mmCIF file of C-alpha atoms and ligand atoms in Angstrom:
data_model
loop_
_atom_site.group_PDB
_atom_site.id
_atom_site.type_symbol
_atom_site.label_atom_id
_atom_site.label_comp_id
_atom_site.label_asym_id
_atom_site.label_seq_id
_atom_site.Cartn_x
_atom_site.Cartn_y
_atom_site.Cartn_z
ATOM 1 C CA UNK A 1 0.000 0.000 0.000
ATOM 2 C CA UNK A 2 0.864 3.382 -0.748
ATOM 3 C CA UNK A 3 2.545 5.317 2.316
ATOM 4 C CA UNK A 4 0.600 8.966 2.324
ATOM 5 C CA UNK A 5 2.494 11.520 3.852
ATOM 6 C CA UNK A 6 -0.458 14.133 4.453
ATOM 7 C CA UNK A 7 -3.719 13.554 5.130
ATOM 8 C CA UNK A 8 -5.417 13.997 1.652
ATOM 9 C CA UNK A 9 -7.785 16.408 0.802
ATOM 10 C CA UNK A 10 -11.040 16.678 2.488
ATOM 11 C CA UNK A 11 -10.548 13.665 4.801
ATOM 12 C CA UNK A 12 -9.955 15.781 7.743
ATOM 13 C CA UNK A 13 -13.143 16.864 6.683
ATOM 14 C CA UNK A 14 -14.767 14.269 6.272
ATOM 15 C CA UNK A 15 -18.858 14.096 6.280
ATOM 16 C CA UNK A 16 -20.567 13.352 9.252
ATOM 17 C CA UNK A 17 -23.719 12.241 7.313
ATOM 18 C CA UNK A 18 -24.341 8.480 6.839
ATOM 19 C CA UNK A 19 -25.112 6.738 4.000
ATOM 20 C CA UNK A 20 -27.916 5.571 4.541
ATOM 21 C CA UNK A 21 -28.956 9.341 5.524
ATOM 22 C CA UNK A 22 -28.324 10.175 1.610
ATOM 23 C CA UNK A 23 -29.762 7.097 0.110
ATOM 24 C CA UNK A 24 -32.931 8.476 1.710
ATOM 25 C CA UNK A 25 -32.145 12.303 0.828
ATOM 26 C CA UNK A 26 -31.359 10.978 -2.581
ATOM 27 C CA UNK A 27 -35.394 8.806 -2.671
ATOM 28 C CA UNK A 28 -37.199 11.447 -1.363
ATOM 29 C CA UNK A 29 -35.358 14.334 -3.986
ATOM 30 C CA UNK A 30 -36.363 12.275 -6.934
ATOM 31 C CA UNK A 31 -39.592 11.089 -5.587
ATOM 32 C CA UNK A 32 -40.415 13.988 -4.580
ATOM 33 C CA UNK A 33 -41.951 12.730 -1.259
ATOM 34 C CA UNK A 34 -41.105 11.213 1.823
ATOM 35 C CA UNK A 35 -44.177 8.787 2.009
ATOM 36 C CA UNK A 36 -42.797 7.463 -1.919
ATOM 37 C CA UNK A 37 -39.463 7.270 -0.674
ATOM 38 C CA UNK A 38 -40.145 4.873 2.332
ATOM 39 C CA UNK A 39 -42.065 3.002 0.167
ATOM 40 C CA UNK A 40 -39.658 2.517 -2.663
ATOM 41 C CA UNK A 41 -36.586 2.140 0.319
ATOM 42 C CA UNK A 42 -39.068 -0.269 2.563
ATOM 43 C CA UNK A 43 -38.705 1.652 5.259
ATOM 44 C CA UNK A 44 -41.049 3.118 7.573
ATOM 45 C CA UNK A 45 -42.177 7.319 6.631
ATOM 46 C CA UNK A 46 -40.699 8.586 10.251
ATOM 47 C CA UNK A 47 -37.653 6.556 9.261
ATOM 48 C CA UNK A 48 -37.135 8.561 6.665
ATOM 49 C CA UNK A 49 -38.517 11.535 8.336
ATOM 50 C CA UNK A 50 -35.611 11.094 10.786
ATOM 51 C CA UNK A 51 -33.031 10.425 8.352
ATOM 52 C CA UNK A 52 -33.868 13.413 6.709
ATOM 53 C CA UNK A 53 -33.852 15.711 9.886
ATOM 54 C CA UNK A 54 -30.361 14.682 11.026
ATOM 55 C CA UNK A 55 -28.889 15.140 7.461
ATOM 56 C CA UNK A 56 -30.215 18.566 7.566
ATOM 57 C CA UNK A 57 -28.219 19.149 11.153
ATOM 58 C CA UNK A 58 -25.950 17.403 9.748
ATOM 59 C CA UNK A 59 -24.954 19.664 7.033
ATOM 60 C CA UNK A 60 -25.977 22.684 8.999
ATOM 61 C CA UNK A 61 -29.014 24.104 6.202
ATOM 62 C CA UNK A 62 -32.337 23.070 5.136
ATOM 63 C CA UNK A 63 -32.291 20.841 2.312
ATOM 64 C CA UNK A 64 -36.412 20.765 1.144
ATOM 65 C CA UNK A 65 -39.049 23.565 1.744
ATOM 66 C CA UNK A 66 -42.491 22.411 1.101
ATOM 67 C CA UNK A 67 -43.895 23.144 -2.337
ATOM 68 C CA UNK A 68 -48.293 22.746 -2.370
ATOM 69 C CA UNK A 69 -48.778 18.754 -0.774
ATOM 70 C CA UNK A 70 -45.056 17.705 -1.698
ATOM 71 C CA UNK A 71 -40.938 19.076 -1.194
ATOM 72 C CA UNK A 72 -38.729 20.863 -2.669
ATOM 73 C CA UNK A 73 -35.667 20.722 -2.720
ATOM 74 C CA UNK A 74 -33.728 24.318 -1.636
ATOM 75 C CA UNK A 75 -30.448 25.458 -3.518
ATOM 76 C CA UNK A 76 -28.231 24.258 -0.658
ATOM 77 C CA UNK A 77 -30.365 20.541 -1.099
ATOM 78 C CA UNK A 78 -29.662 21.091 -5.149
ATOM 79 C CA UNK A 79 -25.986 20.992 -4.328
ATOM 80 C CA UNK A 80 -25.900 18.264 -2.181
ATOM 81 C CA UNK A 81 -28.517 16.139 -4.616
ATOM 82 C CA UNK A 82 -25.073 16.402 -7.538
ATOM 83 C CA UNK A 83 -23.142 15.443 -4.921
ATOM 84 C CA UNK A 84 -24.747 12.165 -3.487
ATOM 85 C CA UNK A 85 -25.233 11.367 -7.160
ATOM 86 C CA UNK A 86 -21.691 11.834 -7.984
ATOM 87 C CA UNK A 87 -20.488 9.528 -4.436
ATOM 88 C CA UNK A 88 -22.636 6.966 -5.176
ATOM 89 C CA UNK A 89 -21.756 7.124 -8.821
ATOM 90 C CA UNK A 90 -17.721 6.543 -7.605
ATOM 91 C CA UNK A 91 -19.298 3.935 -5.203
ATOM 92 C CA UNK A 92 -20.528 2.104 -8.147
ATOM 93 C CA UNK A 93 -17.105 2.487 -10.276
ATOM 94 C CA UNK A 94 -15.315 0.758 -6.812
ATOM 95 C CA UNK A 95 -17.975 -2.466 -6.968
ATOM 96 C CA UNK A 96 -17.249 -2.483 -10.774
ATOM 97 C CA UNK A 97 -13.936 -2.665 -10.656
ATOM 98 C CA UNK A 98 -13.778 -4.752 -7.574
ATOM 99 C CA UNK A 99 -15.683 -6.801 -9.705
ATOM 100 C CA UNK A 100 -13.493 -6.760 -12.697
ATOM 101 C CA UNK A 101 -10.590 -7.945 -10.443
ATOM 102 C CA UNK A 102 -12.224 -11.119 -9.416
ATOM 103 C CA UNK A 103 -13.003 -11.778 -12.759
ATOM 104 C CA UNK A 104 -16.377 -13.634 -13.359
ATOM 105 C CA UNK A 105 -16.481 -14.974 -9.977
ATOM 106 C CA UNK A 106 -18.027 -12.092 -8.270
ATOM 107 C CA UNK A 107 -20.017 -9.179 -9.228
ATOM 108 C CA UNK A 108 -23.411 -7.621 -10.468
ATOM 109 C CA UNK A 109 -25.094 -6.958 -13.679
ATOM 110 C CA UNK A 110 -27.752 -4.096 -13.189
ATOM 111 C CA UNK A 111 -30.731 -4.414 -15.765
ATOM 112 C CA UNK A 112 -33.259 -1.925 -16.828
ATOM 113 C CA UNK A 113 -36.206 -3.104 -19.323
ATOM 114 C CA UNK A 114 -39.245 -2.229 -20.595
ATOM 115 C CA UNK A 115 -42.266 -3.851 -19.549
ATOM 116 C CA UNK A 116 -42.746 -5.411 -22.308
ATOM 117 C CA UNK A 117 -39.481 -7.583 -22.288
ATOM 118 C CA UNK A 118 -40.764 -8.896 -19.177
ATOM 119 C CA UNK A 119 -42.223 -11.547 -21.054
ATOM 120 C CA UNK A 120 -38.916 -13.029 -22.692
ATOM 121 C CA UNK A 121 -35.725 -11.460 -20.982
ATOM 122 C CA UNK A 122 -36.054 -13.727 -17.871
ATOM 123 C CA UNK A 123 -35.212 -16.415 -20.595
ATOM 124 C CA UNK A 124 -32.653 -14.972 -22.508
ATOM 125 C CA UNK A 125 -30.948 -13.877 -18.519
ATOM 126 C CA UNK A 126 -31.204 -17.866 -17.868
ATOM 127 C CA UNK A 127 -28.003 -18.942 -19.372
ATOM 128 C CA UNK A 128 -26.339 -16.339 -17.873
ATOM 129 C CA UNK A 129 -27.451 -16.995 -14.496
ATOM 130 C CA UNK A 130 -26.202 -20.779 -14.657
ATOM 131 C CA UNK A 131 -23.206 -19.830 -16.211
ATOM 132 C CA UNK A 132 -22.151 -16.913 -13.512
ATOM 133 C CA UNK A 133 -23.412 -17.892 -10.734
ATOM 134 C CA UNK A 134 -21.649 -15.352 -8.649
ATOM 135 C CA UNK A 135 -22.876 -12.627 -10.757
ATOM 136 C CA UNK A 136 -25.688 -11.481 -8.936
ATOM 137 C CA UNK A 137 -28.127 -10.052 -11.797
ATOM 138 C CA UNK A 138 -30.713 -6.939 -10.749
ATOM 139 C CA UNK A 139 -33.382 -6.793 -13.252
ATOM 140 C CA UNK A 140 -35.773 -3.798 -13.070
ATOM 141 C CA UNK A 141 -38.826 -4.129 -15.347
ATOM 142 C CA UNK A 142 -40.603 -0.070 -15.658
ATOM 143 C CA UNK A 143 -42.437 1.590 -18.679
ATOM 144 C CA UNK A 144 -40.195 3.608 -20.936
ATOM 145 C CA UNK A 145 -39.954 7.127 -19.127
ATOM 146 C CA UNK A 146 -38.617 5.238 -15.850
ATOM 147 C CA UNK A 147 -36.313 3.267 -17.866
ATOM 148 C CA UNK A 148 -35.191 6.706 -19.386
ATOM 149 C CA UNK A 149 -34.524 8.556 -16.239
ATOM 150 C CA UNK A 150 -32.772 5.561 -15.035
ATOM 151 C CA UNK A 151 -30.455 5.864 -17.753
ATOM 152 C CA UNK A 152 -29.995 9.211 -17.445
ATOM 153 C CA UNK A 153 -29.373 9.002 -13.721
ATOM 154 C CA UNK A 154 -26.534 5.955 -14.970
ATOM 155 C CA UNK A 155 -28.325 3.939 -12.121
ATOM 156 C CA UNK A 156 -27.808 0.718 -14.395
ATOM 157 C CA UNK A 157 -25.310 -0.759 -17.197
ATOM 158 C CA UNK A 158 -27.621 -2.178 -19.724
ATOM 159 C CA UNK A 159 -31.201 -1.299 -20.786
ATOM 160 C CA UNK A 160 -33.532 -3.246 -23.074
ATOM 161 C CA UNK A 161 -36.059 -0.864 -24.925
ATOM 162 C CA UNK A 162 -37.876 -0.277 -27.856
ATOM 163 C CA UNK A 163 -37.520 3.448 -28.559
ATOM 164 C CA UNK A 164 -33.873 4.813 -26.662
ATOM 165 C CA UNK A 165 -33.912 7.930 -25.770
ATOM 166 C CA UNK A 166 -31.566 10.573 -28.151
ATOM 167 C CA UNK A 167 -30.690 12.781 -25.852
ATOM 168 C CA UNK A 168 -28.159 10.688 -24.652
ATOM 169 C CA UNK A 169 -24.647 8.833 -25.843
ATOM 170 C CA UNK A 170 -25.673 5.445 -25.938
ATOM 171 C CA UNK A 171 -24.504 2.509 -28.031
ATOM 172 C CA UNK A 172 -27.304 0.549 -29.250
ATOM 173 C CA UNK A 173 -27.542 -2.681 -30.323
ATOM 174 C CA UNK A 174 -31.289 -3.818 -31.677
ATOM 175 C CA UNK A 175 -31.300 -7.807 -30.783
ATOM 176 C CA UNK A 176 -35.204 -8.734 -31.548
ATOM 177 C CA UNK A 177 -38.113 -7.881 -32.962
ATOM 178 C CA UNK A 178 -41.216 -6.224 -31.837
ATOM 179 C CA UNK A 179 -44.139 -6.643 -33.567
ATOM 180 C CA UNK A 180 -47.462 -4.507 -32.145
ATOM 181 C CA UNK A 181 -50.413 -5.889 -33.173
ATOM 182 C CA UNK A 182 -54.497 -4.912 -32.866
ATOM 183 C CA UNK A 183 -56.478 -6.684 -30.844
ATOM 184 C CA UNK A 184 -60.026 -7.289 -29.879
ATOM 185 C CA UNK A 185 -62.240 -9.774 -27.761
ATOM 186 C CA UNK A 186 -62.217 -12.944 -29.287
ATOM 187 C CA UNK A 187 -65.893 -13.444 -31.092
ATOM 188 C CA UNK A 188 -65.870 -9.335 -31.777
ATOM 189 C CA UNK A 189 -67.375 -8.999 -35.441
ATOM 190 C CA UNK A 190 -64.236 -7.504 -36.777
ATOM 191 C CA UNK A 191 -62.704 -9.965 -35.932
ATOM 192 C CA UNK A 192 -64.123 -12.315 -39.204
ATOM 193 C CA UNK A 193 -63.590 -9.561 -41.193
ATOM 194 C CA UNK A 194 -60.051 -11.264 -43.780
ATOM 195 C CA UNK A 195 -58.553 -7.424 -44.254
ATOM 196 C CA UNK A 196 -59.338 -4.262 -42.370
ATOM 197 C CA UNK A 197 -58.291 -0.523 -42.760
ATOM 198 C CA UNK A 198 -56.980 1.492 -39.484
ATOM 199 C CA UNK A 199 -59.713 3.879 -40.604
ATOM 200 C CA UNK A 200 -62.112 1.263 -40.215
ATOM 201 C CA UNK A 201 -61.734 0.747 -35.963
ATOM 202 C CA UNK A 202 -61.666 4.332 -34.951
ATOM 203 C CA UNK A 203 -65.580 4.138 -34.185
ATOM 204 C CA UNK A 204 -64.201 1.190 -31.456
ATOM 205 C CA UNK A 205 -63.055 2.300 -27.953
ATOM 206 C CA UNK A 206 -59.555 2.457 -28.191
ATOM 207 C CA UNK A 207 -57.128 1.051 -24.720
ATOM 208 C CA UNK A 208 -53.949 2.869 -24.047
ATOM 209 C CA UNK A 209 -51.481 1.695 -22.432
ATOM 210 C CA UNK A 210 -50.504 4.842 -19.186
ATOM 211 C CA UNK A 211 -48.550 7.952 -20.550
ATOM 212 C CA UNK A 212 -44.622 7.485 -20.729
ATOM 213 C CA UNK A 213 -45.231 3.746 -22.452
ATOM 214 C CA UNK A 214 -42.957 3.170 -25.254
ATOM 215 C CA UNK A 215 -45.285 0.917 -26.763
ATOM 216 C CA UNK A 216 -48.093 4.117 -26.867
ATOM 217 C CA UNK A 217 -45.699 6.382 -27.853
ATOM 218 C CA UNK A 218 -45.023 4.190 -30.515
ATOM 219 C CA UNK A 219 -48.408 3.535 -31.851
ATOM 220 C CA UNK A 220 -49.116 6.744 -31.440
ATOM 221 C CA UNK A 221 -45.987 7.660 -33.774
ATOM 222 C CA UNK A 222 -47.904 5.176 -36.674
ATOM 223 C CA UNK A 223 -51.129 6.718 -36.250
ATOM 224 C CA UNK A 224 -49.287 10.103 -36.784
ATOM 225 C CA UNK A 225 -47.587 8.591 -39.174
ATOM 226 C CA UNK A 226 -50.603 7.257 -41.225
ATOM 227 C CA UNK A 227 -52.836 10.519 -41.063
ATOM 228 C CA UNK A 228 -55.123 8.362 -38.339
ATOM 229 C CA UNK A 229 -57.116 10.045 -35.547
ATOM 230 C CA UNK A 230 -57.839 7.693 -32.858
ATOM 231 C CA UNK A 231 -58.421 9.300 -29.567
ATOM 232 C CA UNK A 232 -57.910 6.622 -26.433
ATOM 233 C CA UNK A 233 -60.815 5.687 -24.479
ATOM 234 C CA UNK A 234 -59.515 5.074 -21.471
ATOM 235 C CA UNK A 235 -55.070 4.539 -20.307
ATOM 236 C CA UNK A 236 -54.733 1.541 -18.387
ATOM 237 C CA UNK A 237 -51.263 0.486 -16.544
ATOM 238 C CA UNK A 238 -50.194 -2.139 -17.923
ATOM 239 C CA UNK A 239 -49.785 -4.610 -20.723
ATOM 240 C CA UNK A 240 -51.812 -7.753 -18.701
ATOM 241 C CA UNK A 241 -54.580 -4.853 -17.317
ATOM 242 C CA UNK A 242 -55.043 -3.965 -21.105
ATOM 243 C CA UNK A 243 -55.497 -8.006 -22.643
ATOM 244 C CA UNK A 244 -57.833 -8.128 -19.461
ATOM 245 C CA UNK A 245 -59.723 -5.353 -20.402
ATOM 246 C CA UNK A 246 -60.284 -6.039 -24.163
ATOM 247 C CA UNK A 247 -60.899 -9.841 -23.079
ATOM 248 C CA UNK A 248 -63.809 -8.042 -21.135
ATOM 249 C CA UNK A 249 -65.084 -6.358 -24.109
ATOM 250 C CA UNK A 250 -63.985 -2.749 -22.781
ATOM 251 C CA UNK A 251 -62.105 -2.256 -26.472
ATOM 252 C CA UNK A 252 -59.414 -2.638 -28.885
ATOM 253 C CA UNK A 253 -55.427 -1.939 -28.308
ATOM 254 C CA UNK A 254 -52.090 -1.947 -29.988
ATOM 255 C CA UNK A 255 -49.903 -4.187 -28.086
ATOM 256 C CA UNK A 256 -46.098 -5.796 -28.924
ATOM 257 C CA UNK A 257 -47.077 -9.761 -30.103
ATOM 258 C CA UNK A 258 -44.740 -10.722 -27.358
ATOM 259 C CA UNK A 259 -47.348 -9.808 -24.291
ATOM 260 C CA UNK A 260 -49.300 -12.665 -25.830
ATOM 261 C CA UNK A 261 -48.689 -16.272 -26.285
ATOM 262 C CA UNK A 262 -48.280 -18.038 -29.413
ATOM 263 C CA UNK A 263 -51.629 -19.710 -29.478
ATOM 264 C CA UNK A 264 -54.268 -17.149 -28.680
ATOM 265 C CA UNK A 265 -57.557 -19.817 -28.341
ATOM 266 C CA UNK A 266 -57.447 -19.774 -24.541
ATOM 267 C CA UNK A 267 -56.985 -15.951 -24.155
ATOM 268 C CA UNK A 268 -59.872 -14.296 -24.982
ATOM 269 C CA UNK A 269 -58.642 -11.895 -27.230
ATOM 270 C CA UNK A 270 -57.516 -12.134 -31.016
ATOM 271 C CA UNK A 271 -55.775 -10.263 -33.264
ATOM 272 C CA UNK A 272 -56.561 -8.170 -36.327
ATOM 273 C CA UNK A 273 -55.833 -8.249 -39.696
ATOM 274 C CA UNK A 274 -55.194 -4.402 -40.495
ATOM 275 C CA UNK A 275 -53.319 -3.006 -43.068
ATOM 276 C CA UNK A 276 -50.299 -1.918 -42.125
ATOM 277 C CA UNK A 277 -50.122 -4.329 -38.770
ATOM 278 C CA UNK A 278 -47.896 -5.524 -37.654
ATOM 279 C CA UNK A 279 -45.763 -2.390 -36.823
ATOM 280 C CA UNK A 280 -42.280 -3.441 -37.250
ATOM 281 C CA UNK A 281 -39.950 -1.885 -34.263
ATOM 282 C CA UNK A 282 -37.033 -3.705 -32.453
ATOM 283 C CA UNK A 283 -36.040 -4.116 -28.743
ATOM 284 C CA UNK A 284 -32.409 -2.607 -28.378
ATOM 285 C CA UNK A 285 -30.224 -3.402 -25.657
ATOM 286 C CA UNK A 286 -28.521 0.025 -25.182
ATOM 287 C CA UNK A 287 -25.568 0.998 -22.954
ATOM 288 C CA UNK A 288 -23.966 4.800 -22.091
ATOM 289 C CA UNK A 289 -20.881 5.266 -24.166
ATOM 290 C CA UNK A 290 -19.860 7.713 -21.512
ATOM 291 C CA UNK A 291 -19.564 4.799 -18.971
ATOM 292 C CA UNK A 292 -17.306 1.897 -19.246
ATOM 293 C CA UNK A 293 -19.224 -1.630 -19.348
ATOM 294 C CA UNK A 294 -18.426 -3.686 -16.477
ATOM 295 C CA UNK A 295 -16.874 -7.692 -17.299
ATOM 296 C CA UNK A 296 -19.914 -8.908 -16.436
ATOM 297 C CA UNK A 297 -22.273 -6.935 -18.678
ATOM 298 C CA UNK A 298 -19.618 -7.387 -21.647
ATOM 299 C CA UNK A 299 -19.631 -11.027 -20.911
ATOM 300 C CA UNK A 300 -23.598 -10.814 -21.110
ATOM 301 C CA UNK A 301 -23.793 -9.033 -24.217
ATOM 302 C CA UNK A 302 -21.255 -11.295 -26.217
ATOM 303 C CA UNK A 303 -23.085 -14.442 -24.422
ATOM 304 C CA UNK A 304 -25.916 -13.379 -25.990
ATOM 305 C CA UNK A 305 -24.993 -12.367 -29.243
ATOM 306 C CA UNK A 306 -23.696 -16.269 -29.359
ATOM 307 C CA UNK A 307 -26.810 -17.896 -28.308
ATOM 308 C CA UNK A 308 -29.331 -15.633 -30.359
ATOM 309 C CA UNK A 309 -26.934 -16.308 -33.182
ATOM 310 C CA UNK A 310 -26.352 -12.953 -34.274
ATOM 311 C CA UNK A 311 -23.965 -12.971 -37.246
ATOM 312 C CA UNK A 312 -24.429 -9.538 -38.916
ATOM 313 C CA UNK A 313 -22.629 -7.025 -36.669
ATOM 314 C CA UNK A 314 -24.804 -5.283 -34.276
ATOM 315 C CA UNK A 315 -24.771 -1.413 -34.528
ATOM 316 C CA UNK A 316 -22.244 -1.289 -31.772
ATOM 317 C CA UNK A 317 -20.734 -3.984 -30.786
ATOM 318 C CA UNK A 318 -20.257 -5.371 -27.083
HETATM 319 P P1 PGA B 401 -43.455 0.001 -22.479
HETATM 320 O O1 PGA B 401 -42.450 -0.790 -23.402
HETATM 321 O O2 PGA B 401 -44.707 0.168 -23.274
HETATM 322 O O3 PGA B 401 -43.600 -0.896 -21.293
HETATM 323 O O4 PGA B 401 -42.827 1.345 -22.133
HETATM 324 C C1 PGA B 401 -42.193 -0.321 -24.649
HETATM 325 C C2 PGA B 401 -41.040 -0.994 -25.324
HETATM 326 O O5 PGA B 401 -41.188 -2.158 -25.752
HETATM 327 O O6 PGA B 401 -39.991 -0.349 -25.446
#
């Protein structure tokens, strides 16, 4: 080890906040609440409450001021949010390259997807997981927005979406497709029709899936696209609340193909033969080229590039 002959910067001034004191600052900055921070940290509201009121005498000024029902967060609490960001960000470098030292043997592989990958990543994570098993994987399934912000915030290494973001450097690399297809309660009369026209469903209620969805976003892009008006009739959460509700006769809805198995006879809905339908998109695995890829998520991406048999090059390769 290195001998030091000072003490080095800042350490004889160093912070007498914990931690766990700014994982909770951090929660309740971006959640904009303390009750939604508990919830997402699993602890208790005066937990946080606490945590909050000895970071604040802690660092000697207020860090929220209340703002109509929710918080804040004061120029002094702006500062501090960069700079909890930026710790935790070097926190994650150390585990990375901790990691990388150990090889394959230890580590973690951090995993943001879409919703609608839910349905098939778990399988293409599998080999992976028997291969590694030391490699602890995190997969977080949210709509598109969340997956965005995560990004942005660099809170994981790989992301699996249909529509990346382009406000940011990321490497992309599209690995399947994702068909969206109209459907409708099984035993609906457009659904014996051989050949239908968009134009020809926009007297049907049309299901949404909530605001922020990649998979609205892009139907909503085709509709655009075509010249189609077709205003939702009601947003619903997510993609099993919408096959629920169309099963129930509520409506029709653009989903991916993937939300629904291969043979439909069992699940009340069916699909619909309009022009134009499928809509052809891809899922991309993306990754910031402003960060460097951990072992582990390299090893993941080349892993799967083997198994899915990917010979053409990918638009940025792993
Ligand atoms: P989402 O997924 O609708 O859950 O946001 C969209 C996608 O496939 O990228």
């Amino acid at each position: 080890m290195k001998e030091f002959s000072g003490i080095p910067a800042g350490l004889d001034r160093a912070p007498r906040a914990t931690l766990v004191q700014l994982r909770s600052f951090e929660a309740v900055a971006r959640l904009g609440g303390v009750g939604r921070a508990a919830k997402s940290l699993h602890l208790a509201q005066p937990t946080v409450s606490m945590q909050l009121k000895e970071l604040s005498s802690a660092v000697g000024v207020p860090l929220f001021e209340p703002q109509g029902r929710g918080l804040t967060l004061t120029q002094h609490g702006e500062v501090l949010l960069q700079t909890v960001r930026d710790l935790f960000a070097a926190w994650q470098r150390f585990e990375d390259q901790s990691a990388e030292l150990q090889g394959l043997k230890r580590g973690r592989l951090r995993i943001a997807a879409v919703t609608t990958t839910e349905y098939f990543l778990p399988d293409l994570l599998g080999p992976f997981a028997h291969a590694h098993p030391g490699i602890d994987i995190e997969l977080t399934v949210q709509n598109r927005d969340a997956v965005v912000a995560r990004l942005e915030r660099g809170e994981d290494e790989l992301a699996a979406m249909m529509l990346p973001p382009q406000h940011l450097p990321l490497n992309r690399w599209p690995f399947l497709e994702n068909p969206l297809v109209v459907i409708a309660p099984a035993g609906h009369p457009l659904t014996q029709k051989k050949r239908l026209k968009l134009t020809q469903l926009t007297d049907q209620p049309l299901l949404v899936r909530e605001a922020g969805s990649g998979t609205r976003l892009a139907s909503e892009q085709f509709m655009a696209d075509q010249g189609v008006q077709w205003a939702p009739r009601m947003a619903l959460g997510s993609n099993e609340a919408i096959k629920h509700a169309v099963k129930a006769g509520l409506g029709l809805a653009v989903l991916s193909r993937h939300t629904l198995p291969q043979d439909l006879t069992q699940t009340g809905v069916a699909v619909l033969p309009v022009a134009g339908f499928p809509i052809k998109r891809m899922w991309h695995l993306v990754w910031r080229k402003d960060r460097p890829l951990s072992l582990a998520a390299r090893t993941f991406l080349q892993e799967l590039r083997r198994n899915l048999g990917v010979r053409a090059q990918p638009a940025a390769t792993p």
